[in-house]
mmCIF file of C-alpha atoms and ligand atoms in Angstrom:
data_model
loop_
_atom_site.group_PDB
_atom_site.id
_atom_site.type_symbol
_atom_site.label_atom_id
_atom_site.label_comp_id
_atom_site.label_asym_id
_atom_site.label_seq_id
_atom_site.Cartn_x
_atom_site.Cartn_y
_atom_site.Cartn_z
ATOM 1 C CA UNK A 8 0.096 0.245 0.096
ATOM 2 C CA UNK A 9 1.334 3.380 -0.752
ATOM 3 C CA UNK A 10 2.293 5.470 2.265
ATOM 4 C CA UNK A 11 0.210 8.331 3.148
ATOM 5 C CA UNK A 12 1.515 12.032 2.342
ATOM 6 C CA UNK A 13 2.407 12.574 6.022
ATOM 7 C CA UNK A 14 5.364 13.781 7.585
ATOM 8 C CA UNK A 15 5.439 12.522 11.321
ATOM 9 C CA UNK A 16 7.234 15.271 13.171
ATOM 10 C CA UNK A 17 9.963 13.405 15.332
ATOM 11 C CA UNK A 18 9.852 15.873 18.239
ATOM 12 C CA UNK A 19 11.197 13.484 20.881
ATOM 13 C CA UNK A 20 13.408 14.210 23.764
ATOM 14 C CA UNK A 21 16.026 11.593 22.620
ATOM 15 C CA UNK A 22 17.546 9.835 19.724
ATOM 16 C CA UNK A 23 16.106 6.261 20.848
ATOM 17 C CA UNK A 24 12.432 7.511 20.998
ATOM 18 C CA UNK A 25 12.898 9.336 17.720
ATOM 19 C CA UNK A 26 14.096 6.026 16.049
ATOM 20 C CA UNK A 27 11.294 3.949 17.607
ATOM 21 C CA UNK A 28 8.694 6.349 16.506
ATOM 22 C CA UNK A 29 10.230 6.023 12.892
ATOM 23 C CA UNK A 30 10.165 2.645 12.655
ATOM 24 C CA UNK A 31 6.422 2.383 13.973
ATOM 25 C CA UNK A 32 4.949 4.948 11.526
ATOM 26 C CA UNK A 33 7.267 4.368 8.427
ATOM 27 C CA UNK A 34 4.818 1.454 7.126
ATOM 28 C CA UNK A 35 2.156 3.936 6.807
ATOM 29 C CA UNK A 36 3.542 7.456 6.190
ATOM 30 C CA UNK A 37 5.938 8.697 3.321
ATOM 31 C CA UNK A 38 8.193 10.823 5.338
ATOM 32 C CA UNK A 39 9.441 11.579 9.104
ATOM 33 C CA UNK A 40 10.354 15.226 10.148
ATOM 34 C CA UNK A 41 13.643 16.040 12.161
ATOM 35 C CA UNK A 42 13.708 19.362 13.740
ATOM 36 C CA UNK A 43 16.334 21.669 15.098
ATOM 37 C CA UNK A 44 15.988 20.184 18.411
ATOM 38 C CA UNK A 45 16.989 16.585 17.550
ATOM 39 C CA UNK A 46 19.555 17.928 14.728
ATOM 40 C CA UNK A 47 21.498 20.119 17.291
ATOM 41 C CA UNK A 48 21.529 17.619 20.188
ATOM 42 C CA UNK A 49 22.506 14.404 18.128
ATOM 43 C CA UNK A 50 23.943 15.825 14.626
ATOM 44 C CA UNK A 51 23.790 14.362 11.488
ATOM 45 C CA UNK A 52 23.931 10.901 12.678
ATOM 46 C CA UNK A 53 20.362 11.163 13.572
ATOM 47 C CA UNK A 54 19.416 11.114 9.917
ATOM 48 C CA UNK A 55 20.612 7.581 9.610
ATOM 49 C CA UNK A 56 18.862 6.373 13.039
ATOM 50 C CA UNK A 57 15.489 7.515 11.920
ATOM 51 C CA UNK A 58 15.670 6.483 8.491
ATOM 52 C CA UNK A 59 16.943 2.666 9.700
ATOM 53 C CA UNK A 60 16.510 0.248 7.153
ATOM 54 C CA UNK A 61 13.233 1.316 5.755
ATOM 55 C CA UNK A 62 14.517 4.171 3.268
ATOM 56 C CA UNK A 63 11.504 6.655 4.505
ATOM 57 C CA UNK A 64 12.172 9.974 3.204
ATOM 58 C CA UNK A 65 13.409 12.563 5.622
ATOM 59 C CA UNK A 66 12.460 16.075 6.022
ATOM 60 C CA UNK A 67 15.137 18.130 7.464
ATOM 61 C CA UNK A 68 13.269 21.155 9.205
ATOM 62 C CA UNK A 69 16.450 23.508 9.780
ATOM 63 C CA UNK A 70 14.687 26.709 8.743
ATOM 64 C CA UNK A 71 17.759 28.287 7.529
ATOM 65 C CA UNK A 72 18.082 32.108 7.415
ATOM 66 C CA UNK A 73 21.285 33.620 6.636
ATOM 67 C CA UNK A 74 23.341 35.497 3.956
ATOM 68 C CA UNK A 75 23.219 33.558 0.786
ATOM 69 C CA UNK A 76 26.698 32.332 0.839
ATOM 70 C CA UNK A 77 26.285 30.842 4.217
ATOM 71 C CA UNK A 78 22.974 29.518 3.670
ATOM 72 C CA UNK A 79 24.526 27.577 0.472
ATOM 73 C CA UNK A 80 27.246 26.456 2.458
ATOM 74 C CA UNK A 81 24.627 24.845 4.918
ATOM 75 C CA UNK A 82 22.645 23.433 2.128
ATOM 76 C CA UNK A 83 25.878 21.771 0.878
ATOM 77 C CA UNK A 84 26.784 20.242 4.031
ATOM 78 C CA UNK A 85 23.569 18.549 4.445
ATOM 79 C CA UNK A 86 23.192 17.165 0.698
ATOM 80 C CA UNK A 87 25.424 14.172 1.735
ATOM 81 C CA UNK A 88 22.508 13.409 4.325
ATOM 82 C CA UNK A 89 19.887 13.280 1.252
ATOM 83 C CA UNK A 90 16.897 14.783 2.899
ATOM 84 C CA UNK A 91 14.049 14.928 0.590
ATOM 85 C CA UNK A 92 12.892 18.174 2.015
ATOM 86 C CA UNK A 93 15.110 21.143 3.562
ATOM 87 C CA UNK A 94 13.352 24.220 5.102
ATOM 88 C CA UNK A 95 14.634 28.025 4.422
ATOM 89 C CA UNK A 96 12.729 31.086 5.724
ATOM 90 C CA UNK A 97 11.253 32.771 2.551
ATOM 91 C CA UNK A 98 11.991 36.166 4.322
ATOM 92 C CA UNK A 99 15.778 35.488 4.003
ATOM 93 C CA UNK A 100 14.851 36.825 0.340
ATOM 94 C CA UNK A 101 15.416 35.755 -3.213
ATOM 95 C CA UNK A 102 19.062 35.488 -3.338
ATOM 96 C CA UNK A 103 19.318 33.307 -0.402
ATOM 97 C CA UNK A 104 16.442 30.942 -1.668
ATOM 98 C CA UNK A 105 18.308 30.843 -5.045
ATOM 99 C CA UNK A 106 21.521 29.948 -3.254
ATOM 100 C CA UNK A 107 19.900 27.067 -1.582
ATOM 101 C CA UNK A 108 18.117 25.651 -4.233
ATOM 102 C CA UNK A 109 21.564 25.664 -6.336
ATOM 103 C CA UNK A 110 23.450 24.467 -3.387
ATOM 104 C CA UNK A 111 20.961 21.459 -2.681
ATOM 105 C CA UNK A 112 21.502 18.156 -4.575
ATOM 106 C CA UNK A 113 19.040 17.004 -6.769
ATOM 107 C CA UNK A 114 17.106 14.831 -4.482
ATOM 108 C CA UNK A 115 16.460 17.643 -1.848
ATOM 109 C CA UNK A 116 13.431 20.082 -2.373
ATOM 110 C CA UNK A 117 14.268 23.501 -0.844
ATOM 111 C CA UNK A 118 10.880 24.245 0.852
ATOM 112 C CA UNK A 119 10.294 27.968 2.121
ATOM 113 C CA UNK A 120 8.701 28.717 5.440
ATOM 114 C CA UNK A 121 6.487 31.959 4.439
ATOM 115 C CA UNK A 122 5.244 33.296 7.736
ATOM 116 C CA UNK A 123 5.492 31.326 11.088
ATOM 117 C CA UNK A 124 1.870 30.440 12.471
ATOM 118 C CA UNK A 125 3.119 31.434 15.946
ATOM 119 C CA UNK A 126 3.367 35.423 14.602
ATOM 120 C CA UNK A 127 -0.037 37.486 15.196
ATOM 121 C CA UNK A 128 -0.928 40.325 13.049
ATOM 122 C CA UNK A 129 0.696 42.560 15.949
ATOM 123 C CA UNK A 130 3.648 40.784 15.871
ATOM 124 C CA UNK A 131 4.291 40.939 12.257
ATOM 125 C CA UNK A 132 3.387 44.722 12.347
ATOM 126 C CA UNK A 133 6.105 44.858 15.170
ATOM 127 C CA UNK A 134 8.908 43.535 12.830
ATOM 128 C CA UNK A 135 7.759 45.720 9.793
ATOM 129 C CA UNK A 136 5.181 43.328 8.194
ATOM 130 C CA UNK A 137 2.137 45.694 8.112
ATOM 131 C CA UNK A 138 -0.967 44.488 6.695
ATOM 132 C CA UNK A 139 -3.179 41.025 6.771
ATOM 133 C CA UNK A 140 -0.954 38.088 7.890
ATOM 134 C CA UNK A 141 -2.727 36.319 4.361
ATOM 135 C CA UNK A 142 -1.073 39.140 2.093
ATOM 136 C CA UNK A 143 2.456 38.447 3.495
ATOM 137 C CA UNK A 144 1.840 34.686 3.176
ATOM 138 C CA UNK A 145 0.942 35.135 -0.636
ATOM 139 C CA UNK A 146 3.820 37.585 -1.393
ATOM 140 C CA UNK A 147 6.313 35.589 0.211
ATOM 141 C CA UNK A 148 4.946 32.500 -1.498
ATOM 142 C CA UNK A 149 5.257 34.067 -4.755
ATOM 143 C CA UNK A 150 8.880 35.632 -4.053
ATOM 144 C CA UNK A 151 10.099 31.870 -2.930
ATOM 145 C CA UNK A 152 8.840 30.243 -5.835
ATOM 146 C CA UNK A 153 10.041 33.017 -8.154
ATOM 147 C CA UNK A 154 13.516 32.210 -6.550
ATOM 148 C CA UNK A 155 13.082 28.483 -7.404
ATOM 149 C CA UNK A 156 11.862 26.928 -4.293
ATOM 150 C CA UNK A 157 9.924 23.825 -5.014
ATOM 151 C CA UNK A 158 8.037 23.584 -1.838
ATOM 152 C CA UNK A 159 6.260 25.959 0.568
ATOM 153 C CA UNK A 160 5.557 25.501 4.082
ATOM 154 C CA UNK A 161 1.981 27.231 5.420
ATOM 155 C CA UNK A 162 -0.849 26.813 7.774
ATOM 156 C CA UNK A 163 -3.940 24.722 6.738
ATOM 157 C CA UNK A 164 -6.054 27.809 6.770
ATOM 158 C CA UNK A 165 -3.717 29.342 4.180
ATOM 159 C CA UNK A 166 -3.333 26.610 1.698
ATOM 160 C CA UNK A 167 -5.755 27.124 -0.720
ATOM 161 C CA UNK A 168 -4.879 31.104 -1.167
ATOM 162 C CA UNK A 169 -1.195 29.844 -1.539
ATOM 163 C CA UNK A 170 -2.351 26.942 -4.434
ATOM 164 C CA UNK A 171 -4.085 29.903 -6.184
ATOM 165 C CA UNK A 172 -1.155 32.119 -5.946
ATOM 166 C CA UNK A 173 1.434 29.517 -7.185
ATOM 167 C CA UNK A 174 -0.647 27.251 -9.150
ATOM 168 C CA UNK A 175 -0.092 23.494 -9.501
ATOM 169 C CA UNK A 176 3.487 21.763 -9.228
ATOM 170 C CA UNK A 177 4.790 23.327 -5.930
ATOM 171 C CA UNK A 178 4.755 21.201 -3.088
ATOM 172 C CA UNK A 179 2.432 22.489 -0.323
ATOM 173 C CA UNK A 180 3.335 21.458 3.253
ATOM 174 C CA UNK A 181 1.006 22.122 6.006
ATOM 175 C CA UNK A 182 1.694 21.788 9.884
ATOM 176 C CA UNK A 183 -1.263 22.444 12.348
ATOM 177 C CA UNK A 184 -2.978 19.373 11.274
ATOM 178 C CA UNK A 185 -5.288 17.784 13.814
ATOM 179 C CA UNK A 186 -7.910 14.766 13.423
ATOM 180 C CA UNK A 187 -11.667 15.500 14.466
ATOM 181 C CA UNK A 188 -11.523 15.198 18.351
ATOM 182 C CA UNK A 189 -7.753 15.406 18.682
ATOM 183 C CA UNK A 190 -6.299 18.027 21.236
ATOM 184 C CA UNK A 191 -5.272 20.987 19.332
ATOM 185 C CA UNK A 192 -2.323 21.733 21.882
ATOM 186 C CA UNK A 193 -0.384 24.863 21.132
ATOM 187 C CA UNK A 194 -1.581 25.023 17.562
ATOM 188 C CA UNK A 195 -3.989 28.012 16.795
ATOM 189 C CA UNK A 196 -5.088 27.537 13.181
ATOM 190 C CA UNK A 197 -5.800 23.905 12.557
ATOM 191 C CA UNK A 198 -7.696 21.790 9.861
ATOM 192 C CA UNK A 199 -8.257 18.148 9.694
ATOM 193 C CA UNK A 200 -6.058 16.021 7.511
ATOM 194 C CA UNK A 201 -9.011 15.467 4.839
ATOM 195 C CA UNK A 202 -9.469 19.000 4.606
ATOM 196 C CA UNK A 203 -5.930 20.200 4.498
ATOM 197 C CA UNK A 204 -5.556 17.667 1.416
ATOM 198 C CA UNK A 205 -8.900 18.808 -0.095
ATOM 199 C CA UNK A 206 -7.570 22.390 0.015
ATOM 200 C CA UNK A 207 -4.547 21.669 -1.925
ATOM 201 C CA UNK A 208 -1.968 20.141 0.701
ATOM 202 C CA UNK A 209 0.461 17.793 -0.820
ATOM 203 C CA UNK A 210 2.071 16.927 2.707
ATOM 204 C CA UNK A 211 0.860 17.042 5.903
ATOM 205 C CA UNK A 212 3.186 17.527 8.894
ATOM 206 C CA UNK A 213 1.248 15.514 11.977
ATOM 207 C CA UNK A 214 3.386 15.292 15.370
ATOM 208 C CA UNK A 215 1.794 14.655 18.515
ATOM 209 C CA UNK A 216 -1.671 13.181 17.166
ATOM 210 C CA UNK A 217 0.643 10.310 16.138
ATOM 211 C CA UNK A 218 3.605 10.267 18.427
ATOM 212 C CA UNK A 219 1.618 11.282 21.867
ATOM 213 C CA UNK A 220 -0.479 8.076 21.127
ATOM 214 C CA UNK A 221 0.304 5.083 23.021
ATOM 215 C CA UNK A 222 0.312 3.147 19.865
ATOM 216 C CA UNK A 223 2.056 5.642 17.259
ATOM 217 C CA UNK A 224 1.628 3.055 14.638
ATOM 218 C CA UNK A 225 -1.807 2.366 14.776
ATOM 219 C CA UNK A 226 -2.642 6.209 15.026
ATOM 220 C CA UNK A 227 -0.550 6.567 11.765
ATOM 221 C CA UNK A 228 -2.381 3.834 10.125
ATOM 222 C CA UNK A 229 -5.773 5.506 11.201
ATOM 223 C CA UNK A 230 -4.918 8.851 9.788
ATOM 224 C CA UNK A 231 -3.527 7.062 6.658
ATOM 225 C CA UNK A 232 -6.603 5.215 6.136
ATOM 226 C CA UNK A 233 -8.732 8.157 6.324
ATOM 227 C CA UNK A 234 -6.617 9.961 3.837
ATOM 228 C CA UNK A 235 -6.986 7.126 1.484
ATOM 229 C CA UNK A 236 -10.863 7.847 1.200
ATOM 230 C CA UNK A 237 -10.123 11.463 0.147
ATOM 231 C CA UNK A 238 -11.072 11.974 -3.502
ATOM 232 C CA UNK A 239 -8.194 13.988 -4.567
ATOM 233 C CA UNK A 240 -9.935 15.139 -7.873
ATOM 234 C CA UNK A 241 -11.883 17.242 -5.704
ATOM 235 C CA UNK A 242 -8.670 18.993 -4.415
ATOM 236 C CA UNK A 243 -7.748 22.605 -4.910
ATOM 237 C CA UNK A 244 -4.271 21.301 -5.586
ATOM 238 C CA UNK A 245 -5.326 19.321 -8.495
ATOM 239 C CA UNK A 246 -4.077 20.538 -11.827
ATOM 240 C CA UNK A 247 -7.583 20.493 -13.616
ATOM 241 C CA UNK A 248 -8.768 22.973 -11.102
ATOM 242 C CA UNK A 249 -5.725 25.270 -10.449
ATOM 243 C CA UNK A 250 -5.849 28.161 -12.562
HETATM 244 O O1 C5P B 312 2.732 17.907 17.368
HETATM 245 P P1 C5P B 312 2.412 19.084 16.155
HETATM 246 O O2 C5P B 312 1.398 18.180 15.412
HETATM 247 O O3 C5P B 312 1.806 20.324 16.621
HETATM 248 O O4 C5P B 312 3.709 19.113 15.489
HETATM 249 C C1 C5P B 312 3.937 19.819 14.228
HETATM 250 C C2 C5P B 312 5.215 20.007 13.854
HETATM 251 O O5 C5P B 312 5.300 21.256 12.686
HETATM 252 C C3 C5P B 312 6.339 20.347 14.879
HETATM 253 O O6 C5P B 312 7.579 19.786 14.645
HETATM 254 C C4 C5P B 312 6.148 21.892 14.492
HETATM 255 O O7 C5P B 312 7.681 22.655 14.796
HETATM 256 C C5 C5P B 312 6.214 22.215 13.082
HETATM 257 N N1 C5P B 312 5.697 23.520 12.511
HETATM 258 C C6 C5P B 312 4.449 24.113 13.073
HETATM 259 N N2 C5P B 312 4.317 25.231 12.613
HETATM 260 C C7 C5P B 312 4.781 25.926 11.666
HETATM 261 C C8 C5P B 312 6.107 25.293 11.409
HETATM 262 C C9 C5P B 312 6.480 24.109 11.671
HETATM 263 O O8 C5P B 312 3.838 23.447 13.989
HETATM 264 N N3 C5P B 312 4.533 27.040 11.051
#
């Protein structure tokens, strides 16, 4: 059975737990996501540990943001780990995004983070991003795609607008996904996995609803089964419906 388009966020306190979660969920999902905490604590070896023998795709969520030359060097440094996705901040600008795209190996998609979902309208105004957050998200999405980014990270509430902005062919990745009845925890703007797909998302980042379950493998299997029932031809991401 084809693994579901889910990236399980391995936000684990230690490497053993992360590797265990990865081995439990990989029969059901396409991708596992390694974030800054795990990567900084254990270094590049963490990638081999979570990939294990399964060959699951690894999403390296380092959210790089620096001058173009430095980001290019960082992207080059992780190329040998062959992550399928590496994140940068879109607000680093066109030249920085282009540098990351050029430096990343052919096996790695550069995904640009538009606006962090933790930032409110007031927070954005305080850093000079006046106006509606949606407008900043759309502007940064267009900028990143223009600079060669093949993927974007945005909230499920924004995914339809971003899809309309960038058209088909760009991978849209959405955190903030919660099955019906699940605890939203600290995620403010959430959608169900089914709705996120129908709105045009290609890859759903899901952490605690899976890793916080007593049986992460079963939780991943349940969400994956629900996603298989979604009629993606109704999706806003489907080429026939995109502009
Ligand atoms: O546990 P949960 O499903 O909330 O995990 C979501 C994951 O997505 C976490 O690793 C979090 O850091 C990440 N993320 C997010 N919101 C963003 C970008 C990344 O929740 N805007």
